[in-house]
Structure formats: structure tokens, C-alpha cells
C-alpha positions as semicolon CSV with decimal commas, in nm:
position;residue;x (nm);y (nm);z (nm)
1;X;-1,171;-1,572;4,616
2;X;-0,954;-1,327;4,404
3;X;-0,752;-1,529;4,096
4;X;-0,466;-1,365;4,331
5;X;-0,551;-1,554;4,587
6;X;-0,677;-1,869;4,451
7;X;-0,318;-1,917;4,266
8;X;-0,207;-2,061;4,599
9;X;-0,434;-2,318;4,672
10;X;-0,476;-2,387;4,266
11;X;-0,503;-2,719;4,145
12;X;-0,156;-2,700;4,020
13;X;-0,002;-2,637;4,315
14;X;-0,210;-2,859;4,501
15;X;-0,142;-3,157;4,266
16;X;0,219;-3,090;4,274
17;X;0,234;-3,074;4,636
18;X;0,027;-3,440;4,674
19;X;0,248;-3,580;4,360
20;X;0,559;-3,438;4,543
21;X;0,457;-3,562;4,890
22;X;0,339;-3,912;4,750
23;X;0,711;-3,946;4,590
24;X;0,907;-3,835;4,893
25;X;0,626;-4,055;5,124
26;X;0,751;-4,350;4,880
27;X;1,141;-4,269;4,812
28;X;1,194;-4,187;5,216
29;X;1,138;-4,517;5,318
30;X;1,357;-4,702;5,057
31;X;1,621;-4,451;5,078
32;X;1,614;-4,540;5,486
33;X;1,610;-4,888;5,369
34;X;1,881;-4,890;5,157
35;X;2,074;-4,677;5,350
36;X;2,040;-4,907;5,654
37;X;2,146;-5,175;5,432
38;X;2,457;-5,015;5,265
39;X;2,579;-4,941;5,606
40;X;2,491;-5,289;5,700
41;X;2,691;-5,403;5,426
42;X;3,012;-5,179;5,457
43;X;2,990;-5,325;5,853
44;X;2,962;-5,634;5,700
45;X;3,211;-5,652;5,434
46;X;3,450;-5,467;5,698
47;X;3,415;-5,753;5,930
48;X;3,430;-6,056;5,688
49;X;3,787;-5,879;5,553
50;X;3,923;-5,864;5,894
51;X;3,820;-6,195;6,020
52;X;3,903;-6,357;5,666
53;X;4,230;-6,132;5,783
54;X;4,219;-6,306;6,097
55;X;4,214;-6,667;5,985
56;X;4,477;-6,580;5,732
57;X;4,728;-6,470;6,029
58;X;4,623;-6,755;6,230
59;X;4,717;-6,970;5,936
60;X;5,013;-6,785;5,891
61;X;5,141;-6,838;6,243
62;X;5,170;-7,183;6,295
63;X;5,480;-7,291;6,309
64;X;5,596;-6,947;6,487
65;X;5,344;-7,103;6,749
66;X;5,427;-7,434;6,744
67;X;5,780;-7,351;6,792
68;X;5,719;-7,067;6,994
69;X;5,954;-6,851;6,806
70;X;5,865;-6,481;6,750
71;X;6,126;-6,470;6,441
72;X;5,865;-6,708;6,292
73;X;5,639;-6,455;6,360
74;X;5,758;-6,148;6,263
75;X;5,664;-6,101;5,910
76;X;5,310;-6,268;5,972
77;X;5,261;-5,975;6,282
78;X;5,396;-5,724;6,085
79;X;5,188;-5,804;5,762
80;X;4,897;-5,756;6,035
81;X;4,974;-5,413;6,070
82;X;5,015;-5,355;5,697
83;X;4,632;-5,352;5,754
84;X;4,544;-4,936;5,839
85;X;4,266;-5,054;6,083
86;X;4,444;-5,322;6,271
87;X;4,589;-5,123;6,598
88;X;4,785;-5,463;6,764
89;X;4,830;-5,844;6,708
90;X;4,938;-6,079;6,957
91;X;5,018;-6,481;6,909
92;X;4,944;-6,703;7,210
93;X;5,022;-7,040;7,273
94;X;4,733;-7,304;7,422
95;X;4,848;-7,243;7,751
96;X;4,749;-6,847;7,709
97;X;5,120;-6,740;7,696
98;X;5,228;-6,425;7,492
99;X;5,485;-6,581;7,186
100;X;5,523;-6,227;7,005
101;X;5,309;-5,925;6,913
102;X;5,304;-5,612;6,778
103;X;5,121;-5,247;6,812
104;X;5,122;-4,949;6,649
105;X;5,225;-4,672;6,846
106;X;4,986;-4,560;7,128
107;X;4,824;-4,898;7,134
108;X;4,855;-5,161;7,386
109;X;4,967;-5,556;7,318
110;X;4,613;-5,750;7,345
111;X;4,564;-5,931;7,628
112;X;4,466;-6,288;7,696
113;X;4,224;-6,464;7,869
114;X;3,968;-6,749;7,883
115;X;3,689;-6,567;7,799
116;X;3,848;-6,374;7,507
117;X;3,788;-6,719;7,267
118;X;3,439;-6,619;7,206
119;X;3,554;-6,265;7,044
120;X;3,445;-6,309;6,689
121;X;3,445;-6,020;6,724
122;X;3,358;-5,825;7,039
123;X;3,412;-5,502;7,207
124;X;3,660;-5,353;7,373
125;X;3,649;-4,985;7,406
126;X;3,537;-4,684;7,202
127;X;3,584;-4,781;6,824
128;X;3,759;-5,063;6,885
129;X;3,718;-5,437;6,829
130;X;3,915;-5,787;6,881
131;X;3,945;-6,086;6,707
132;X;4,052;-6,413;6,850
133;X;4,099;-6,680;6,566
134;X;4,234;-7,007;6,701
135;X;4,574;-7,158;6,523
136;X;4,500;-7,520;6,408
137;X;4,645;-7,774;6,277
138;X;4,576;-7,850;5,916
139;X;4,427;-8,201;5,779
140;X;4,633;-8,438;5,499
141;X;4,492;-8,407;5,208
142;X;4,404;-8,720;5,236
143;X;4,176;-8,673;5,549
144;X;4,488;-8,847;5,714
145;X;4,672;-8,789;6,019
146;X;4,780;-8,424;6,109
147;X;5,090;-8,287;5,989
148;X;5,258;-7,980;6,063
149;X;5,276;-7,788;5,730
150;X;5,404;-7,394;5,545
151;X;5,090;-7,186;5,526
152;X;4,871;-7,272;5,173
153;X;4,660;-7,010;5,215
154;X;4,312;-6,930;5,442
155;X;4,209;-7,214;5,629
156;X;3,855;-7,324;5,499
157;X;3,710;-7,249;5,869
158;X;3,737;-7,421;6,187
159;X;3,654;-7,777;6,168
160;X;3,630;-7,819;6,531
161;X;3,796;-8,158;6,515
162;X;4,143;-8,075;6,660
163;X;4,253;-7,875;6,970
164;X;4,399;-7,547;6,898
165;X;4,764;-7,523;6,887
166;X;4,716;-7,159;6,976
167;X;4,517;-6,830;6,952
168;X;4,624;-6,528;6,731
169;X;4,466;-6,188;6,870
170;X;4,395;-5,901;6,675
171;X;4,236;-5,518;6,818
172;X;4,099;-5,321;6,502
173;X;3,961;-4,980;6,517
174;X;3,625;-4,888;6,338
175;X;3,724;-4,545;6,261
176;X;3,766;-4,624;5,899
177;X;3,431;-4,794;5,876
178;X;3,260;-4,542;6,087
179;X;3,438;-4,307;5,821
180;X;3,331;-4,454;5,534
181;X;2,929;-4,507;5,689
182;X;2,956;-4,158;5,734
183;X;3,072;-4,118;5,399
184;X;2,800;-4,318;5,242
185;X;2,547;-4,135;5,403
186;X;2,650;-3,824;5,319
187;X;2,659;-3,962;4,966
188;X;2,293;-4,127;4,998
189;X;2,143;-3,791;5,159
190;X;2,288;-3,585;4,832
191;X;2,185;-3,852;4,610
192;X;1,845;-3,815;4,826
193;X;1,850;-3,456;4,773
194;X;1,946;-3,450;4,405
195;X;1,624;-3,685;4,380
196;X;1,406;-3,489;4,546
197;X;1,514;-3,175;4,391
198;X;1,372;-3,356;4,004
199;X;1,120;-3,491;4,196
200;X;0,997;-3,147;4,247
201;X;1,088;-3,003;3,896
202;X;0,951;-3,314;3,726
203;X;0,631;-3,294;3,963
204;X;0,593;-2,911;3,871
205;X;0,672;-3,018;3,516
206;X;0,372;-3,270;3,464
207;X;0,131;-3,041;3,674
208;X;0,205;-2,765;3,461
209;X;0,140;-3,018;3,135
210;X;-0,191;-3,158;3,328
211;X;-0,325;-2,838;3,463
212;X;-0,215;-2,569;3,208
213;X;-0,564;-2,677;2,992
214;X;-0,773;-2,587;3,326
215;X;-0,640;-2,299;3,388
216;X;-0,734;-2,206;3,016
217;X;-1,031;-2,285;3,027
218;X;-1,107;-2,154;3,416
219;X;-0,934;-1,864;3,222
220;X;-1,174;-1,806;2,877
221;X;-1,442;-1,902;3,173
222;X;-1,375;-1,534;3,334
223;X;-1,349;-1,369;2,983
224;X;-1,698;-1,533;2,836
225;X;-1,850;-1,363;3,157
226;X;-1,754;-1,093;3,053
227;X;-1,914;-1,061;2,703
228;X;-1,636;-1,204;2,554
229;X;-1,778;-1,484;2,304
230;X;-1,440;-1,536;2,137
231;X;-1,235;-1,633;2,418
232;X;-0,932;-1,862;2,351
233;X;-0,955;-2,246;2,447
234;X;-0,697;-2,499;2,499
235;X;-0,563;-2,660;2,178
236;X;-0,305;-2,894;2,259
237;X;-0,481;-3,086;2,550
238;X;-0,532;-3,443;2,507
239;X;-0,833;-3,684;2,630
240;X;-1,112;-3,562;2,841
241;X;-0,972;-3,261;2,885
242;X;-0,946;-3,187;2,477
243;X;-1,319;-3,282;2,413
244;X;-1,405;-3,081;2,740
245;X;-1,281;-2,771;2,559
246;X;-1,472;-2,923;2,200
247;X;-1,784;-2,913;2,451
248;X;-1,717;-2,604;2,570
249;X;-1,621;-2,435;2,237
250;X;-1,970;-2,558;2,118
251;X;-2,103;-2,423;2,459
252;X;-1,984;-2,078;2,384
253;X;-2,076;-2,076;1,981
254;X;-2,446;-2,132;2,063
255;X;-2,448;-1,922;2,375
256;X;-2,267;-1,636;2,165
257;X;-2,510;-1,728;1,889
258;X;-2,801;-1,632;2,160
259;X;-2,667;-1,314;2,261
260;X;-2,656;-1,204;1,916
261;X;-3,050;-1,278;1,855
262;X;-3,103;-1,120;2,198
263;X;-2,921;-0,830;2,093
264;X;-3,105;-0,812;1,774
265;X;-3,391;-0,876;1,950
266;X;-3,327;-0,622;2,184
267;X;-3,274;-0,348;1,930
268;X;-3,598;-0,421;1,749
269;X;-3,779;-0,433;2,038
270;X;-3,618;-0,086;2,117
271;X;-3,680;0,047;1,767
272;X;-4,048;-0,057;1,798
273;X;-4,052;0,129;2,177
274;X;-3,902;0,381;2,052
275;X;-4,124;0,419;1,721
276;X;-4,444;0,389;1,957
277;X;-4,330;0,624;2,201
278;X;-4,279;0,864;1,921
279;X;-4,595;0,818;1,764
280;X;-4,768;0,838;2,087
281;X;-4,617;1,192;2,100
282;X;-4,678;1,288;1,818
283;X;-5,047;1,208;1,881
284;X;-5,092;1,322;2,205
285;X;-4,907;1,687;2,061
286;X;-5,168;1,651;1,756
287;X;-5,459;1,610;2,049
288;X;-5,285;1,923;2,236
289;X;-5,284;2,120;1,971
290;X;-5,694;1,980;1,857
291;X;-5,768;2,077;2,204
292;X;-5,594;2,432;2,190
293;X;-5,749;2,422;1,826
294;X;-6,040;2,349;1,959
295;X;-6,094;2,570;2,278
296;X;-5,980;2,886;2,048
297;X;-6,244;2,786;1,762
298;X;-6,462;2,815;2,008
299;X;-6,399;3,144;2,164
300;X;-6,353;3,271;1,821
301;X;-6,678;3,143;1,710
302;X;-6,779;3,242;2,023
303;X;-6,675;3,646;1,939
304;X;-6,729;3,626;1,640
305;X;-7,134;3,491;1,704
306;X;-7,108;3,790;1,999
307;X;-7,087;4,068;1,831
308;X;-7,341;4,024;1,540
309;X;-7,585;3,889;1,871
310;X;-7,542;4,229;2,039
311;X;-7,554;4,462;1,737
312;X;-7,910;4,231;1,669
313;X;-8,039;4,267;1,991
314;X;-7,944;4,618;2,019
315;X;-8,141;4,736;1,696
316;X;-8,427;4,531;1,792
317;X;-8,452;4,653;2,174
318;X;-8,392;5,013;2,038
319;X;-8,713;4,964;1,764
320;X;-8,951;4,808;2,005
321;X;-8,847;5,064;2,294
322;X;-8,938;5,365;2,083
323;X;-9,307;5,276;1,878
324;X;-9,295;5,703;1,782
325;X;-8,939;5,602;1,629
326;X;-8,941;5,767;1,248
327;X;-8,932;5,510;0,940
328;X;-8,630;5,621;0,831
329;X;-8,473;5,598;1,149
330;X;-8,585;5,234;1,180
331;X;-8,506;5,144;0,893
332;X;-8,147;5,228;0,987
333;X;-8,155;5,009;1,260
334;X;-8,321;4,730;1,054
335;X;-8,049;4,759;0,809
336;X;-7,819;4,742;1,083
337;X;-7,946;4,403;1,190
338;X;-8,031;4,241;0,872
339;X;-7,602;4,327;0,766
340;X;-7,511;4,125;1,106
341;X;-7,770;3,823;1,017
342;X;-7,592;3,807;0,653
343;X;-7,324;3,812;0,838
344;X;-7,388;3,530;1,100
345;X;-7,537;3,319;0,797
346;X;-7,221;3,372;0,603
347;X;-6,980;3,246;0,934
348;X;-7,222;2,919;0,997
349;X;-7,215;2,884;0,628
350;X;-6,852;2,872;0,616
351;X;-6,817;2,674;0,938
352;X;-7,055;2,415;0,760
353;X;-6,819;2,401;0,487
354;X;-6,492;2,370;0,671
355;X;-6,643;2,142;0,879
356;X;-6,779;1,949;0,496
357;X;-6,405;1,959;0,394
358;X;-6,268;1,857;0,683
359;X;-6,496;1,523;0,715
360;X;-6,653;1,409;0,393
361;X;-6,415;1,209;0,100
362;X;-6,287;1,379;-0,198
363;X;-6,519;1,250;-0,486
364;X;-6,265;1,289;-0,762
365;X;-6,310;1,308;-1,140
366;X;-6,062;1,384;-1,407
367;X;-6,145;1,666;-1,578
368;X;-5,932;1,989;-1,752
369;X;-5,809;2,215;-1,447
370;X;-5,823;2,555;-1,674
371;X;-6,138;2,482;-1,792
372;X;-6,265;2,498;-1,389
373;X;-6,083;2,796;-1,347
374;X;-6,205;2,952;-1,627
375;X;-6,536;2,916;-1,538
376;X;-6,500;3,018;-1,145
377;X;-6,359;3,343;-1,360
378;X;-6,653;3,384;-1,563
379;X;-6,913;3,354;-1,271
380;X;-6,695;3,636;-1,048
381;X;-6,632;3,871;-1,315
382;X;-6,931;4,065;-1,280
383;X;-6,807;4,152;-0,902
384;X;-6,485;4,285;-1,012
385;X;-6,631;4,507;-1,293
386;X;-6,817;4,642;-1,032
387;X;-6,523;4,661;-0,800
388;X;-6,304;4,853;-1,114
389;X;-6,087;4,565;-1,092
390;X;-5,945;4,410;-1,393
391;X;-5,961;3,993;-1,367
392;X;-5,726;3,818;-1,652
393;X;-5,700;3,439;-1,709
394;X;-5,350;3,329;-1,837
395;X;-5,461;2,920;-1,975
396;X;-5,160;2,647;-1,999
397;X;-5,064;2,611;-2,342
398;X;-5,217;2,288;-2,362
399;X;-5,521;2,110;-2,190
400;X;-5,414;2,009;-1,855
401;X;-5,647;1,726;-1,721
402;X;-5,586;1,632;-1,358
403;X;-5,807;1,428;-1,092
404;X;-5,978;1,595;-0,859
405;X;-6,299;1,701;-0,686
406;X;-6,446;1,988;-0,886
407;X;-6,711;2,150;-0,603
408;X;-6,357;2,158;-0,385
409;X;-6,149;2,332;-0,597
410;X;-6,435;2,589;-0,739
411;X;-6,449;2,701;-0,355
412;X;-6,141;2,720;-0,301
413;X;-6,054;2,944;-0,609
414;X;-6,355;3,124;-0,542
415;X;-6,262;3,212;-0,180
416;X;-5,900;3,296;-0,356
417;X;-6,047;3,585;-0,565
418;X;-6,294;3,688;-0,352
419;X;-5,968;3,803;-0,115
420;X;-5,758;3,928;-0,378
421;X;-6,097;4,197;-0,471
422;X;-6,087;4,249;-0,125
423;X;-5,797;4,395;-0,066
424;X;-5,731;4,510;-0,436
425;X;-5,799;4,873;-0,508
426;X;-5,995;5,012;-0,772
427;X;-5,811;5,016;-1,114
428;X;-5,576;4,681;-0,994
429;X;-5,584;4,382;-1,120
430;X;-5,608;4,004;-1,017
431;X;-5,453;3,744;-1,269
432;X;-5,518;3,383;-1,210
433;X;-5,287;3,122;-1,416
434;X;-5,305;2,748;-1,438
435;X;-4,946;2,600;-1,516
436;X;-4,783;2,224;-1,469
437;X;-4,460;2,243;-1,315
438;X;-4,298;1,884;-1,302
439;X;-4,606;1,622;-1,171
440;X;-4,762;1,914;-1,042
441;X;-5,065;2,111;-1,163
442;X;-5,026;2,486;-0,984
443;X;-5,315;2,736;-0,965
444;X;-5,206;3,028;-0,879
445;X;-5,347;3,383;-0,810
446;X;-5,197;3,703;-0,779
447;X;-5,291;4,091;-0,742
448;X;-5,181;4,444;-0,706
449;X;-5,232;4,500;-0,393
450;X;-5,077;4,541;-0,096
451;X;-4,964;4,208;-0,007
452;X;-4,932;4,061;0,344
453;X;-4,714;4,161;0,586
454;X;-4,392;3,938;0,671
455;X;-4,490;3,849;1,033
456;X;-4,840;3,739;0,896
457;X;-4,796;3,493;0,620
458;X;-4,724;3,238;0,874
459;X;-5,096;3,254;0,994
460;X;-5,349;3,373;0,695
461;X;-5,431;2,976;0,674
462;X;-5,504;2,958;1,064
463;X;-5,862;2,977;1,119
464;X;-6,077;3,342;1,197
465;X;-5,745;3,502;1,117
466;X;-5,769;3,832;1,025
467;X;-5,457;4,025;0,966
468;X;-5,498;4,395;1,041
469;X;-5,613;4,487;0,714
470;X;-5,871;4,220;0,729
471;X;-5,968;4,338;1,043
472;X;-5,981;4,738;0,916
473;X;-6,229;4,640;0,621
474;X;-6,478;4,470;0,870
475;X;-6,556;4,214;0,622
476;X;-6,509;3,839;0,614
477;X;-6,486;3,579;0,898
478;X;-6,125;3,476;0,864
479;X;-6,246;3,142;0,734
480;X;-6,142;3,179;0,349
481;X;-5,816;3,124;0,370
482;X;-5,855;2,815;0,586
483;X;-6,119;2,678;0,388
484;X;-5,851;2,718;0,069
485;X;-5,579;2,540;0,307
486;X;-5,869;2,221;0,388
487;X;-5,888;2,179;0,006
488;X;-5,548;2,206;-0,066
């Protein structure tokens, strides 16, 4: 359910709604009660005033009854009618006879007969009741005979022990009280409504206080599922509900506290993937480019094995298919052949030392770097003299004594010259010069001539290289230069 939806069946609303119902199912029967028994009352009260009323008259009318004089009467009949709700009064004498009465206008005089002695009260029409209170003689105060006496105030009630002198009759309307009932309800359904209405507000008022804690927490619930560690909690609840949230902060710390080392985690683990998956590529491109390496050494070697083959086998088919063939003539061929099996022993030769670089240790020494160079210089001198190409040495200032593995190095420089004679003309010259520049020792060796071209320095390390000069002398197997790049 949507937090849209669930708002209306939330426990706040729900709790006020059982709170609220549990008050009105309490107050709605005692406000019945009481009401029933207020108007009970007012009936009550309104009937004990008249018929205290009642016994007053009848007290007051003795002697206009006794002596059957409606003068007597008059002010006791008339202070009847004083009364708003009495409509007539009437005094009778025992025989039933009318002695005086009085009405208010529209009302009729009561009537009298046998019956109408048991009217304490009864009912006579819409909204209307009578009274019949007997006039009595009153004792002595001495519990003597009875004497005829001035009223002295309500009779104490009817004693039963003398005859009634007479009967005083009284018709009341209920209006008033009716009036007044209504009036009192009317007052108990506002004060009913007035409680109901802070029933609600206090009801809504303490679910609010009770609930408000849930809802924070049902609330920091929704945010935590989302990633969000440092959700607010409830601070000011009280109880279970306070050390709920201390449970749950606690809940959240160490759950937070596991996300972080699964995130760390995770990004190590990811580090290391991606580390491996690097280094896998970069191996499997170093095995791509062994294989490529590989399959073009081999169809170089291949070539390069081909052609010395077939100028071989050529010369030696040619000799032994012509047995008249001149000496000079086979010598020529001869020569021919014995050139291409120099030249095959040079490439396996320099194969076998590539192939020595490439797989045996360095077994270093320390030992004075310009004194190796110097002598690599002295053993290829005698070539360049006979090339008419000038060879200098230019020594470090000082001794400069490195580590390193002599046989190594003496290739490699050799291989160095033996390029720059190469492709140095006659009357050039090749300098070689052994320097330190920072940690570094440097050999290097330069020459007059031509240089290489831009678009081939990037390959005169690759193996059987042969830039197109190399390639127009005819000489070499394009293995020096690599050979000087294995060292290196």
C-alpha cells in the first residue's frame, strides 16, 4: 500500500477512532442516564411544588369551607393562580358542592366527582393535570380534640384520622415543565456535543503524542531502505517506544557500519578484477604480438634461409650438370656458394645469439666501461683502416666502473660499429664516446653517414629489418640491431 494510502487506515487514525468510539460508547449511556434523570427530576420537583402548592391551598381554605363562604376564599383561589402553571382552582365542600373557584381565561372551573379523590395527580387532557387535596381539620397541639383554627402553614400530610371537611381542586398545565425538559435537553445535547467535540481533539491530541514516534520510525524505516544510514529517529519518545528507537539506532550504526566494509570490500574486489583483467590483457596482447613475432621470424628466417638454399643448389646443380665446365668458370660458381654458406652461418650464428641473449642470465661484473670499449675499438680498427674510415675513441674524464656483463656489451658495441662502417663512406668517420649522464653510464656511437630515414627509426631494432639501404648493400641479416636492443 502507497504511504498515500496507508495514511487512512494508519495507526493514528485507527487509535483515535477506537479511543473516540470507546469514549462516546461510555459517555452515551451516562449522558442518556442522566438526562433521563434530570428530566425525572424537573417532573419531579414540578410535581412536589404543586402538590406542596396543593396542600398549602387546602390548608388555606378551611374556614372559607367550613363556612362555605367564597369571600373566605378569594385571596387563597386567587393566590392559586399567582402560580403561571395553575389554569383553575375550585373549593368543594364534603358533600361535592362547588363553594368558589377561579380560572384563568379560556379554562374551565374543575369539576367534581367521586372518583376525582384519587387525583394525586392524574390526567385530564393534553398537558394538563389535577390535583385533589382534601381540606382537614387540624389536631391541638396537644394531640387533643379538633379545633377549627387560621392557617399555620402546610399541613404535615394527611393523617387519615379525620373526615375531610372538603376537597380543594386544582388543573395545572405541563407546558412549563415540558418547556423546561425541552430546555434541559437541549442544554444536555450541547453540553454532549461540546464533550464530544474535546473528546475528539483530546483523542487526536494523545494519538498524535502516542503515534508521532511510529510514524518516525516507520518513516527513517523507508529512508534506511533507501541507502540512507543517517536517517533521523525519534528523540522525545518515552518507554518502549524510546529504547525501540535506542535499538534501532544501534540497528542502523552496525548495519551502516556493514555497508561501508561491503563497499570497501566491493571496491577492492573491483580494483583486484580490474587489475587482473588488465594484466590478463596485457598478456594475452604480449602472446599476440609473440605469436605475430613469432609467425614473421619464421617466414623471415624462412626467406632469408631461401635464398642462400637456392643460390647453393643452383651453383651446385649447374657444376655437376656440366663435367666439361672450365675451372675458372667453376670456380665462379663455387665462390658463389661458399659467399651464401658464410652467409647462412653468419644468420644461424646470430639467431644463436639472440636466442643466447634472450634466455640465458646476465653474469655481471663490475669493471671500467671505457676500458671495454676501448678494447672492442682496438680489435675493429684494422677493418676500418681497410674500409678508409677513421675510428676515434673520446674516454670519460675519469674511470667510469659500472656492473655489467662484459661478453654482452662487447657484442653489442661490436655489432654498433660494424653498422656504422657499413654504411659509412670511405674518408668518414665513426666516433664512439663513453660519458655518465646522471646514474646513467651512456655509450654512444656516431658517424658521417647518411643516417636513417625518419619513417625507419621506429623499426631498425625490429628483427631482419633492413631499411632500404641495408637492403641495397646486400649485406647483413637485419639481426644487429636487434641483437644491440636484447643487450640493452
Amino acid at each position: 500500500m502507497s504511504p498515500a494510502g496507508a495514511g487512512r487506515t494508519s495507526l493514528r487514525w485507527r487509535f483515535t477512532a477506537w479511543l473516540f468510539a470507546a469514549l462516546v460508547g461510555l459517555a452515551g449511556p451516562l449522558a442518556i442516564y442522566y438526562q433521563l434523570r434530570i428530566d425525572h427530576l424537573v417532573a419531579r420537583e414540578a410535581d412536589d411544588r404543586l402538590s406542596a402548592l396543593a396542600r398549602h391551598l387546602a390548608s388555606g381554605a378551611l374556614l372559607g369551607v367550613l363556612a362555605k363562604s367564597e369571600e373566605l376564599l378569594q385571596g387563597t383561589l386567587e393566590g392559586a393562580l399567582s402560580e403561571r402553571d395553575v389554569l383553575s382552582v375550585a373549593a368543594f365542600d364534603a358533600s361535592g358542592s362547588l363553594v368558589a373557584s377561579r380560572a384563568r381565561e379560556g379554562a374551565a372551573v374543575p369539576s367534581w366527582s367521586g372518583e376525582s379523590t384519587s387525583c394525586q395527580p392524574c390526567s385530564v387532557g393534553e398537558h394538563r393535570l389535577r390535583w385533589v387535596s382534601p381540606v382537614r381539620r387540624r389536631l391541638a397541639a396537644g394531640g387533643g380534640e379538633t379545633q377549627e383554627s387560621f392557617y399555620a402553614g402546610p399541613p404535615p400530610g394527611d393523617s387519615g384520622s379525620a373526615n375531610p371537611v372538603g376537597w380543594l381542586v386544582m388543573e395545572v398545565s405541563t407546558e412549563r415543565r415540558r418547556e423546561e425538559e425541552r430546555a434541559v435537553g437541549r442544554s444536555g445535547l450541547l453540553i454532549s456535543g461540546a464533550v464530544l467535540v474535546l473528546a475528539m481533539i483530546l483523542t487526536l491530541f494523545v494519538a498524535e503524542r502516542l503515534t508521532s514516534p511510529l510514524r518516525a520510525l516507520a518513516a527513517a524505516t523507508r529512508a534506511i531502505a533507501r541507502g540512507k544510514w543517517n536517517a533521523p529517529l525519534p528523540t522525545r519518545s518515552q518507554g518502549e517506544i524510546a529504547q525501540l528507537a535506542v535499538d534501532f539506532r544501534a540497528m542502523t550504526a552496525a548495519l551502516a557500519e556493514l555497508d561501508r566494509e561491503n563497499r570497501t570490500y566491493r571496491e577492492q574486489l573491483e580494483g583486484m578484477v580490474r587489475a587482473r583483467t588488465r594484466e590478463l590483457q596485457e598478456a594475452y596482447d604480449r602472446m599476440k604480438e609473440m605469436s605475430e613475432a613469432k609467425d614473421q621470424f619464421v617466414a623471415t628466417v624462412s626467406h632469408d634461409f631461401r635464398s642462400p638454399l637456392a643460390i647453393i643448389q643452383t651453383s651446385i646443380q649447374t657444376i655437376a650438370a656440366e663435367a666439361e665446365m672450365p675451372p675458372a668458370q667453376r670456380r665462379i660458381f663455387l665462390d658463389r656458394a661458399e659467399r651464401q654458406c658464410k652467409r647462412l652461418g653468419s644468420l644461424v650464428s646470430d639467431l644463436l645469439d639472440l636466442a643466447r641473449i634472450e634466455n640465458r642470465q646476465a653474469a655481471m661484473e663490475r669493471v671500467s666501461l671505457g676500458q671495454v670499449a676501448e678494447e672492442v675499438i682496438d680489435v675493429s680498427r684494422s677493418n676500418f683502416e681497410a674500409l678508409g674510415v677513421q675510428l676515434s675513441f673520446a674516454s670519460p674524464p675519469a674511470p667510469l666502473f659500472v656492473d655489467l656483463d662484459r661478453g654482452q656489451i662487447e657484442r653489442a658495441i661490436t655489432n654498433l660499429l660494424g653498422n656504422a662502417a657499413k654504411f659509412t663512406a670511405r674518408g668518414g668517420r665513426v666516433t664512439v664516446s663513453v660519458a655518465a649522464h646522471d646514474a646513467r653510464a651512456i655509450v654512444t656511437v656516431a658517424d658521417t653517414g647518411p643516417g636513417i630515414p625518419p619513417e625507419e627509426v621506429g623499426h631498425v631494432f625490429e628483427r631482419f629489418f633492413q631499411g632500404e639501404r641495408g637492403r641495397a648493400a646486400g649485406s647483413g641479416s637485419g639481426l644487429g640491431l636487434a641483437i644491440v636492443a636484447g643487450v640493452a
